[in-house]
Amino acid sequence: MTDRAAQVAAQARAVADAWSAPGAPPSWWLTAALLRGIADDEVLRGIAADLPPDRQPALLLSAAVRRLAAERDGALARYFPVPGGGQPAQDAGFAPALAAFARAERAELARLCAGHRYQMTEVARCLDVLPVLAAVAADDPRPLALVDLGTGAGLGLRPDRYAYRYRLPDGREVRCGDGPLELSCEVRGATPPVPPDPPAIAARVGVDAEPHDLADPATRAWLAACVPPEAGAVERFAAATGLALAEPAPIVRGDVVDALAGAVAGLPPDALVCLVDTYVHVFLGPERLAAFDAALVALGRDVEWISVDPLVPLGPEAHTTVQGLDVPGHWIAENREGGVFGVIGRVSVRDGERRGTVLGRAHPSAAWLEWLPD
C-alpha cells in the first residue's frame, strides 16, 4: 500500500470510528460500513488515493458511491435510505455488494469524483450554533446579522426557523422554537443556554466559493449524496431543502476570506455581525487562517465568530482550534485515538480587540453536544 493510500485509509477509518462508537444508534451502521469499505477495499482505496488531498478523498468517494448507486438502482442501492423510507436493515450482503459495485463502476466513480467536491450539508449542526447565538443575544441588545461561511446550499442560514430539542443527561428535555423542522440531540456535560425561542435574525447572507442552486435537480441529488446515509440525516436534508426553496436567502460567491468584507458591507450598520462556520475553517491552511483573523479586525466593526470545527492541524497531531484557542487535554488525547468531533468556539472582536473561549464540542452530525460548565 502506498503512503497516500495508507493516509486515505486512516482518514476513512477515523470517520468510521466516529460513527460506530459504543452506544451509537443502530441507524449509523451504514455510514461506518461505507467508510470502512473504502479503507479496506483495494479498488475503492485506489480511487480515493488518486484524488487531491484537499478534496477529502474518502468522503468524496463515499458520496460518489451513493450517487451512482441511486442511478443504477442495483443490489447496492437497497442499502441506502430515502426520505420516508427508514433505515434499511444491516446484513452481510453490504460488503460484497460494495466490492462488486466498485469493480463494475470503477471508471464512472473516478469520473464523478473528478467533477465534484464533497459538500457536507448537515442542518442539524444548527443545534451546536443555537446556544452560542443565544449567548451572544443575551450579551448584546443589537439585532443580529448572520453570515454563514461556506454555506453551500444555505441550509444554515435559517437557525431561527427551526425547532430544537436538547435531551439532558437526567432525562429532561429543553425545547426551543416551533419551526417546521425539529432538530434534536443528546446533551453531555452542562446544560447549554437555550432560550424558549431562537434569537431573531435581522439580516442574513451566505458566502461560498461554489454556491449550490437547490432548484437544480442534479445539484440537489449530489448534495443529498453527501449527506450521511442515515435515515434521520436524509429526512432532515429533505425538510430543510424544502424550506430553503420556499424562503430563499442571498448567497455571495467567493472565498470565505476574500469575500468577507463585501458580504458584511451589505448588512445593516446597526446590527451585530455574527459569522458562523461549521466544518469550514478546518480546511484552511495556517496562512489562510491568519488571513481570516486579520480580515476580522479589518472589517472595522464589532463581530462575533462562531466556529464548530475539528482540531487542527487535521489529523492525530492536532492540538488547537481554528480560532487558536486551547482545549482540555483529554480532548487532544481522544483526537489522537481517532475520535472525531467539532470544537464549539466563540471569538468576539470589539474595537479591534479579539478574545475567545471554547464552549463545548459536538459530534460531526450533531448527534450529541457536550457543553462546558461556566
Short mmCIF file of C-alpha atoms in Angstrom, two decimals:
data_model
loop_
_atom_site.label_atom_id
_atom_site.label_comp_id
_atom_site.label_asym_id
_atom_site.label_seq_id
_atom_site.Cartn_x
_atom_site.Cartn_y
_atom_site.Cartn_z
CA MET A 1 0.00 0.00 0.00
CA THR A 2 1.38 3.41 -0.96
CA ASP A 3 1.76 6.17 1.62
CA ARG A 4 -1.10 8.08 0.01
CA ALA A 5 -3.40 5.07 0.10
CA ALA A 6 -2.49 4.43 3.73
CA GLN A 7 -3.32 8.05 4.57
CA VAL A 8 -6.71 7.82 2.87
CA ALA A 9 -7.44 4.56 4.66
CA ALA A 10 -6.56 6.09 8.02
CA GLN A 11 -8.83 9.08 7.42
CA ALA A 12 -11.70 6.85 6.32
CA ARG A 13 -11.34 4.65 9.41
CA ALA A 14 -11.27 7.70 11.69
CA VAL A 15 -14.62 8.86 10.34
CA ALA A 16 -15.99 5.31 10.52
CA ASP A 17 -14.94 5.09 14.16
CA ALA A 18 -16.90 8.24 14.95
CA TRP A 19 -19.99 6.57 13.53
CA SER A 20 -19.52 3.29 15.40
CA ALA A 21 -18.58 4.39 18.92
CA PRO A 22 -20.08 2.48 21.88
CA GLY A 23 -23.75 3.32 22.20
CA ALA A 24 -24.06 4.57 18.61
CA PRO A 25 -27.63 4.34 17.22
CA PRO A 26 -28.24 1.27 15.06
CA SER A 27 -29.04 3.53 12.09
CA TRP A 28 -25.41 4.65 11.97
CA TRP A 29 -24.18 1.26 10.79
CA LEU A 30 -24.21 2.09 7.08
CA THR A 31 -22.13 5.27 7.37
CA ALA A 32 -19.44 3.36 9.27
CA ALA A 33 -19.59 0.37 6.93
CA LEU A 34 -19.27 2.52 3.80
CA LEU A 35 -16.18 4.35 5.10
CA ARG A 36 -14.60 1.11 6.29
CA GLY A 37 -15.28 -0.38 2.87
CA ILE A 38 -13.37 2.48 1.26
CA ALA A 39 -10.48 1.93 3.67
CA ASP A 40 -10.37 -1.86 3.17
CA ASP A 41 -11.25 -2.38 -0.49
CA GLU A 42 -8.26 -2.14 -2.82
CA VAL A 43 -10.19 -0.66 -5.74
CA LEU A 44 -12.03 1.98 -3.71
CA ARG A 45 -8.90 2.86 -1.78
CA GLY A 46 -7.03 3.29 -5.07
CA ILE A 47 -9.67 5.64 -6.49
CA ALA A 48 -9.56 7.77 -3.35
CA ALA A 49 -5.75 7.80 -3.24
CA ASP A 50 -5.65 9.32 -6.73
CA LEU A 51 -7.69 12.35 -5.62
CA PRO A 52 -6.09 15.57 -4.33
CA PRO A 53 -5.80 15.51 -0.53
CA ASP A 54 -7.71 18.79 -0.14
CA ARG A 55 -10.78 17.23 -1.78
CA GLN A 56 -11.43 14.95 1.25
CA PRO A 57 -10.98 11.81 -0.89
CA ALA A 58 -12.67 9.21 1.31
CA LEU A 59 -15.74 11.37 1.92
CA LEU A 60 -15.91 12.48 -1.72
CA LEU A 61 -15.80 8.85 -2.87
CA SER A 62 -18.49 7.85 -0.37
CA ALA A 63 -20.79 10.46 -1.94
CA ALA A 64 -19.95 9.26 -5.45
CA VAL A 65 -20.81 5.68 -4.46
CA ARG A 66 -24.19 6.79 -3.14
CA ARG A 67 -24.98 8.96 -6.13
CA LEU A 68 -24.09 6.32 -8.69
CA ALA A 69 -25.79 3.53 -6.76
CA ALA A 70 -29.02 5.54 -6.78
CA GLU A 71 -28.77 5.93 -10.55
CA ARG A 72 -28.03 2.26 -11.16
CA ASP A 73 -30.72 1.02 -8.72
CA GLY A 74 -28.99 -2.35 -8.28
CA ALA A 75 -28.01 -4.59 -5.36
CA LEU A 76 -26.14 -1.81 -3.57
CA ALA A 77 -28.88 0.82 -3.82
CA ARG A 78 -31.23 -1.05 -1.48
CA TYR A 79 -28.93 -0.35 1.47
CA PHE A 80 -29.21 3.43 1.21
CA PRO A 81 -32.14 5.23 2.91
CA VAL A 82 -34.53 7.53 1.07
CA PRO A 83 -36.86 10.16 2.57
CA GLY A 84 -39.80 8.49 4.28
CA GLY A 85 -38.31 5.01 3.98
CA GLY A 86 -36.50 4.47 7.28
CA GLN A 87 -33.08 2.87 7.67
CA PRO A 88 -32.56 -0.31 5.62
CA ALA A 89 -31.56 -3.30 7.71
CA GLN A 90 -27.95 -4.33 8.16
CA ASP A 91 -26.90 -7.67 6.74
CA ALA A 92 -23.81 -9.47 5.50
CA GLY A 93 -24.52 -8.59 1.88
CA PHE A 94 -23.37 -4.97 2.01
CA ALA A 95 -19.61 -5.52 1.81
CA PRO A 96 -19.79 -7.93 -1.18
CA ALA A 97 -22.26 -5.63 -2.95
CA LEU A 98 -19.96 -2.65 -2.41
CA ALA A 99 -16.92 -4.54 -3.69
CA ALA A 100 -18.74 -5.74 -6.80
CA PHE A 101 -20.07 -2.25 -7.48
CA ALA A 102 -16.58 -0.76 -7.17
CA ARG A 103 -15.20 -3.14 -9.77
CA ALA A 104 -18.08 -2.67 -12.18
CA GLU A 105 -18.15 1.12 -11.88
CA ARG A 106 -14.51 2.00 -11.23
CA ALA A 107 -14.18 4.40 -14.16
CA GLU A 108 -17.50 6.14 -13.54
CA LEU A 109 -16.76 6.57 -9.83
CA ALA A 110 -13.43 8.19 -10.68
CA ARG A 111 -15.17 10.48 -13.17
CA LEU A 112 -17.79 11.55 -10.64
CA CYS A 113 -15.12 12.32 -8.06
CA ALA A 114 -13.09 14.34 -10.57
CA GLY A 115 -16.08 16.54 -11.35
CA HIS A 116 -17.37 17.19 -7.85
CA ARG A 117 -16.39 18.33 -4.39
CA TYR A 118 -17.60 16.86 -1.15
CA GLN A 119 -20.12 19.21 0.43
CA MET A 120 -21.45 18.01 3.77
CA THR A 121 -24.85 19.67 4.26
CA GLU A 122 -25.95 18.82 7.80
CA VAL A 123 -28.61 21.22 9.01
CA ALA A 124 -28.52 19.60 12.47
CA ARG A 125 -25.29 21.50 13.16
CA CYS A 126 -27.58 24.44 13.94
CA LEU A 127 -28.01 22.62 17.27
CA ASP A 128 -24.37 23.48 18.05
CA VAL A 129 -24.70 27.08 16.87
CA LEU A 130 -28.00 28.00 18.54
CA PRO A 131 -26.71 28.14 22.17
CA VAL A 132 -23.86 30.41 21.09
CA LEU A 133 -26.20 32.72 19.20
CA ALA A 134 -28.40 32.78 22.31
CA ALA A 135 -25.42 33.74 24.47
CA VAL A 136 -24.45 36.47 22.02
CA ALA A 137 -28.00 37.84 22.03
CA ALA A 138 -28.09 37.77 25.83
CA ASP A 139 -24.84 39.76 25.98
CA ASP A 140 -25.71 42.38 23.36
CA PRO A 141 -29.06 44.06 22.63
CA ARG A 142 -28.30 44.84 19.00
CA PRO A 143 -30.09 42.96 16.20
CA LEU A 144 -28.10 40.03 14.85
CA ALA A 145 -26.88 39.81 11.26
CA LEU A 146 -25.89 36.26 10.30
CA VAL A 147 -23.11 35.47 7.82
CA ASP A 148 -22.95 31.73 7.10
CA LEU A 149 -19.44 30.98 5.83
CA GLY A 150 -19.07 28.06 3.45
CA THR A 151 -22.86 27.96 3.31
CA GLY A 152 -23.12 25.62 0.34
CA ALA A 153 -26.84 25.34 -0.29
CA GLY A 154 -27.67 27.77 2.50
CA LEU A 155 -29.38 25.39 4.93
CA GLY A 156 -27.53 27.00 7.85
CA LEU A 157 -28.91 30.44 7.07
CA ARG A 158 -32.20 29.86 8.94
CA PRO A 159 -31.39 28.84 12.52
CA ASP A 160 -34.32 30.97 13.66
CA ARG A 161 -36.74 28.92 11.53
CA TYR A 162 -36.09 25.52 13.09
CA ALA A 163 -37.33 23.90 16.29
CA TYR A 164 -34.80 22.42 18.73
CA ARG A 165 -34.92 19.68 21.35
CA TYR A 166 -31.97 19.03 23.68
CA ARG A 167 -32.08 15.78 25.70
CA LEU A 168 -30.32 16.35 29.03
CA PRO A 169 -28.34 13.70 30.97
CA ASP A 170 -31.04 13.49 33.68
CA GLY A 171 -33.77 12.66 31.18
CA ARG A 172 -35.28 16.14 30.97
CA GLU A 173 -35.60 17.99 27.69
CA VAL A 174 -35.06 21.63 26.77
CA ARG A 175 -37.03 22.85 23.79
CA CYS A 176 -36.66 25.96 21.67
CA GLY A 177 -38.87 27.30 18.90
CA ASP A 178 -41.67 25.72 16.89
CA GLY A 179 -40.38 25.71 13.32
CA PRO A 180 -41.38 23.26 10.58
CA LEU A 181 -38.28 21.10 11.14
CA GLU A 182 -37.28 19.84 14.60
CA LEU A 183 -33.62 19.16 15.29
CA SER A 184 -32.65 17.14 18.36
CA CYS A 185 -29.52 15.89 20.09
CA GLU A 186 -28.24 14.36 23.31
CA VAL A 187 -26.55 16.74 25.75
CA ARG A 188 -23.45 15.76 27.68
CA GLY A 189 -21.93 17.86 30.43
CA ALA A 190 -23.53 21.16 31.42
CA THR A 191 -26.86 22.44 30.12
CA PRO A 192 -26.34 24.83 27.20
CA PRO A 193 -28.04 28.27 27.31
CA VAL A 194 -31.15 27.51 25.27
CA PRO A 195 -33.93 30.15 25.26
CA PRO A 196 -37.62 29.40 24.67
CA ASP A 197 -37.34 30.85 21.17
CA PRO A 198 -34.36 31.20 18.81
CA PRO A 199 -32.74 34.65 18.68
CA ALA A 200 -34.21 36.77 15.90
CA ILE A 201 -32.05 37.21 12.80
CA ALA A 202 -32.44 40.70 11.33
CA ALA A 203 -30.37 40.02 8.21
CA ARG A 204 -28.65 37.02 6.71
CA VAL A 205 -26.23 36.22 3.90
CA GLY A 206 -24.20 33.18 2.91
CA VAL A 207 -20.69 33.03 1.46
CA ASP A 208 -19.38 30.12 -0.57
CA ALA A 209 -16.76 29.60 -3.27
CA GLU A 210 -19.22 27.37 -5.14
CA PRO A 211 -22.80 28.15 -4.06
CA HIS A 212 -25.27 25.38 -4.78
CA ASP A 213 -28.54 26.00 -6.57
CA LEU A 214 -31.10 23.78 -4.88
CA ALA A 215 -33.56 24.43 -7.70
CA ASP A 216 -31.30 22.37 -9.98
CA PRO A 217 -32.20 18.65 -9.65
CA ALA A 218 -28.66 17.43 -10.38
CA THR A 219 -27.20 19.73 -7.73
CA ARG A 220 -29.83 18.67 -5.21
CA ALA A 221 -29.11 15.00 -5.93
CA TRP A 222 -25.36 15.46 -5.40
CA LEU A 223 -25.84 17.29 -2.11
CA ALA A 224 -28.21 14.56 -0.98
CA ALA A 225 -25.48 12.02 -1.74
CA CYS A 226 -23.08 13.94 0.52
CA VAL A 227 -25.43 13.59 3.49
CA PRO A 228 -24.52 10.62 5.74
CA PRO A 229 -26.60 7.59 4.70
CA GLU A 230 -28.58 7.65 7.94
CA ALA A 231 -32.37 7.91 7.87
CA GLY A 232 -32.57 10.91 10.21
CA ALA A 233 -29.98 12.89 8.24
CA VAL A 234 -31.75 12.08 4.99
CA GLU A 235 -35.09 13.28 6.39
CA ARG A 236 -33.54 16.48 7.76
CA PHE A 237 -31.94 17.32 4.44
CA ALA A 238 -35.22 16.85 2.58
CA ALA A 239 -37.16 19.06 5.02
CA ALA A 240 -34.50 21.80 5.18
CA THR A 241 -34.19 21.81 1.40
CA GLY A 242 -37.93 22.38 1.08
CA LEU A 243 -37.74 25.34 3.47
CA ALA A 244 -34.74 26.85 1.66
CA LEU A 245 -36.53 26.65 -1.68
CA ALA A 246 -39.60 28.31 -0.17
CA GLU A 247 -37.63 31.04 1.62
CA PRO A 248 -34.51 31.87 -0.44
CA ALA A 249 -31.71 33.95 1.10
CA PRO A 250 -28.83 35.77 -0.61
CA ILE A 251 -25.53 33.95 -1.11
CA VAL A 252 -22.30 35.67 -2.18
CA ARG A 253 -19.95 33.71 -4.41
CA GLY A 254 -16.35 33.92 -3.20
CA ASP A 255 -13.65 32.69 -0.89
CA VAL A 256 -14.57 32.95 2.82
CA VAL A 257 -11.57 35.23 3.39
CA ASP A 258 -11.59 37.35 0.25
CA ALA A 259 -15.37 37.82 0.05
CA LEU A 260 -15.89 38.53 3.74
CA ALA A 261 -15.70 42.33 3.60
CA GLY A 262 -18.10 42.54 0.67
CA ALA A 263 -20.65 40.28 2.34
CA VAL A 264 -20.53 42.23 5.59
CA ALA A 265 -20.73 45.59 3.83
CA GLY A 266 -24.29 44.82 2.77
CA LEU A 267 -25.53 44.23 6.32
CA PRO A 268 -27.35 46.85 8.41
CA PRO A 269 -24.79 49.13 10.12
CA ASP A 270 -26.59 48.93 13.47
CA ALA A 271 -26.51 45.10 13.55
CA LEU A 272 -24.02 42.89 15.35
CA VAL A 273 -22.29 40.74 12.75
CA CYS A 274 -22.31 37.03 13.61
CA LEU A 275 -20.02 34.92 11.43
CA VAL A 276 -20.76 31.20 11.57
CA ASP A 277 -18.60 28.43 10.19
CA THR A 278 -19.29 24.75 10.73
CA TYR A 279 -16.57 22.42 9.45
CA VAL A 280 -15.26 25.07 7.04
CA HIS A 281 -12.18 26.67 8.58
CA VAL A 282 -10.66 23.29 9.40
CA PHE A 283 -9.88 23.05 5.69
CA LEU A 284 -7.98 26.35 5.60
CA GLY A 285 -4.22 26.19 5.97
CA PRO A 286 -2.33 28.21 8.60
CA GLU A 287 -1.75 31.15 6.24
CA ARG A 288 -5.42 31.42 5.30
CA LEU A 289 -6.49 31.14 8.94
CA ALA A 290 -4.15 34.01 9.76
CA ALA A 291 -5.55 35.98 6.84
CA PHE A 292 -9.09 35.41 8.10
CA ASP A 293 -8.10 36.65 11.57
CA ALA A 294 -6.69 39.79 10.00
CA ALA A 295 -9.84 40.23 7.92
CA LEU A 296 -11.99 40.15 11.08
CA VAL A 297 -10.20 43.16 12.53
CA ALA A 298 -10.06 44.91 9.14
CA LEU A 299 -13.88 44.89 8.96
CA GLY A 300 -13.82 47.82 11.38
CA ARG A 301 -16.96 46.80 13.23
CA ASP A 302 -17.98 44.58 16.14
CA VAL A 303 -18.01 40.92 15.17
CA GLU A 304 -18.82 37.54 16.69
CA TRP A 305 -17.23 34.46 15.11
CA ILE A 306 -18.89 31.17 15.99
CA SER A 307 -16.89 28.12 14.93
CA VAL A 308 -17.68 24.40 15.03
CA ASP A 309 -14.57 22.74 13.61
CA PRO A 310 -12.29 19.79 14.35
CA LEU A 311 -8.94 20.43 15.97
CA VAL A 312 -6.09 21.49 13.70
CA PRO A 313 -3.89 20.55 12.03
CA LEU A 314 -6.36 17.96 10.81
CA GLY A 315 -5.32 14.50 11.98
CA PRO A 316 -3.79 12.86 15.05
CA GLU A 317 -1.25 15.65 15.66
CA ALA A 318 -3.94 18.32 16.15
CA HIS A 319 -3.52 20.40 19.27
CA THR A 320 -5.57 23.62 18.96
CA THR A 321 -8.68 25.08 17.35
CA VAL A 322 -9.07 27.03 14.13
CA GLN A 323 -9.57 30.07 16.36
CA GLY A 324 -6.26 29.43 18.12
CA LEU A 325 -7.93 28.51 21.42
CA ASP A 326 -6.69 25.95 23.92
CA VAL A 327 -8.86 22.92 24.66
CA PRO A 328 -8.97 20.40 27.53
CA GLY A 329 -6.05 17.99 27.40
CA HIS A 330 -8.21 14.89 27.25
CA TRP A 331 -9.81 16.18 24.04
CA ILE A 332 -6.40 16.19 22.39
CA ALA A 333 -5.79 12.64 23.60
CA GLU A 334 -9.17 11.47 22.28
CA ASN A 335 -8.47 13.10 18.94
CA ARG A 336 -5.16 11.23 18.71
CA GLU A 337 -7.02 7.98 19.34
CA GLY A 338 -9.27 8.60 16.36
CA GLY A 339 -12.17 10.47 17.92
CA VAL A 340 -13.78 12.94 15.53
CA PHE A 341 -15.63 15.93 16.94
CA GLY A 342 -16.13 19.63 16.32
CA VAL A 343 -14.98 22.16 18.89
CA ILE A 344 -17.54 24.91 19.56
CA GLY A 345 -15.74 28.23 19.96
CA ARG A 346 -16.69 31.88 20.17
CA VAL A 347 -14.42 34.78 19.29
CA SER A 348 -15.57 38.35 19.95
CA VAL A 349 -13.98 41.36 18.26
CA ARG A 350 -14.63 44.74 19.88
CA ASP A 351 -12.73 47.90 18.92
CA GLY A 352 -10.14 45.77 17.17
CA GLU A 353 -9.51 43.63 20.26
CA ARG A 354 -10.02 39.88 19.99
CA ARG A 355 -10.98 37.50 22.78
CA GLY A 356 -12.20 33.95 22.56
CA THR A 357 -13.37 30.96 24.53
CA VAL A 358 -14.13 27.30 23.94
CA LEU A 359 -17.72 26.49 24.88
CA GLY A 360 -18.06 22.80 24.07
CA ARG A 361 -17.78 20.15 21.42
CA ALA A 362 -20.15 18.10 19.28
CA HIS A 363 -20.47 15.07 17.02
CA PRO A 364 -19.97 15.90 13.30
CA SER A 365 -23.65 15.21 12.62
CA ALA A 366 -24.78 16.83 15.88
CA ALA A 367 -25.92 13.55 17.46
CA TRP A 368 -24.53 14.79 20.77
CA LEU A 369 -23.41 18.09 22.24
CA GLU A 370 -21.04 18.42 25.19
CA TRP A 371 -21.29 21.83 26.84
CA LEU A 372 -18.57 23.02 29.19
CA PRO A 373 -19.58 24.47 32.57
CA ASP A 374 -19.05 28.20 33.14
#
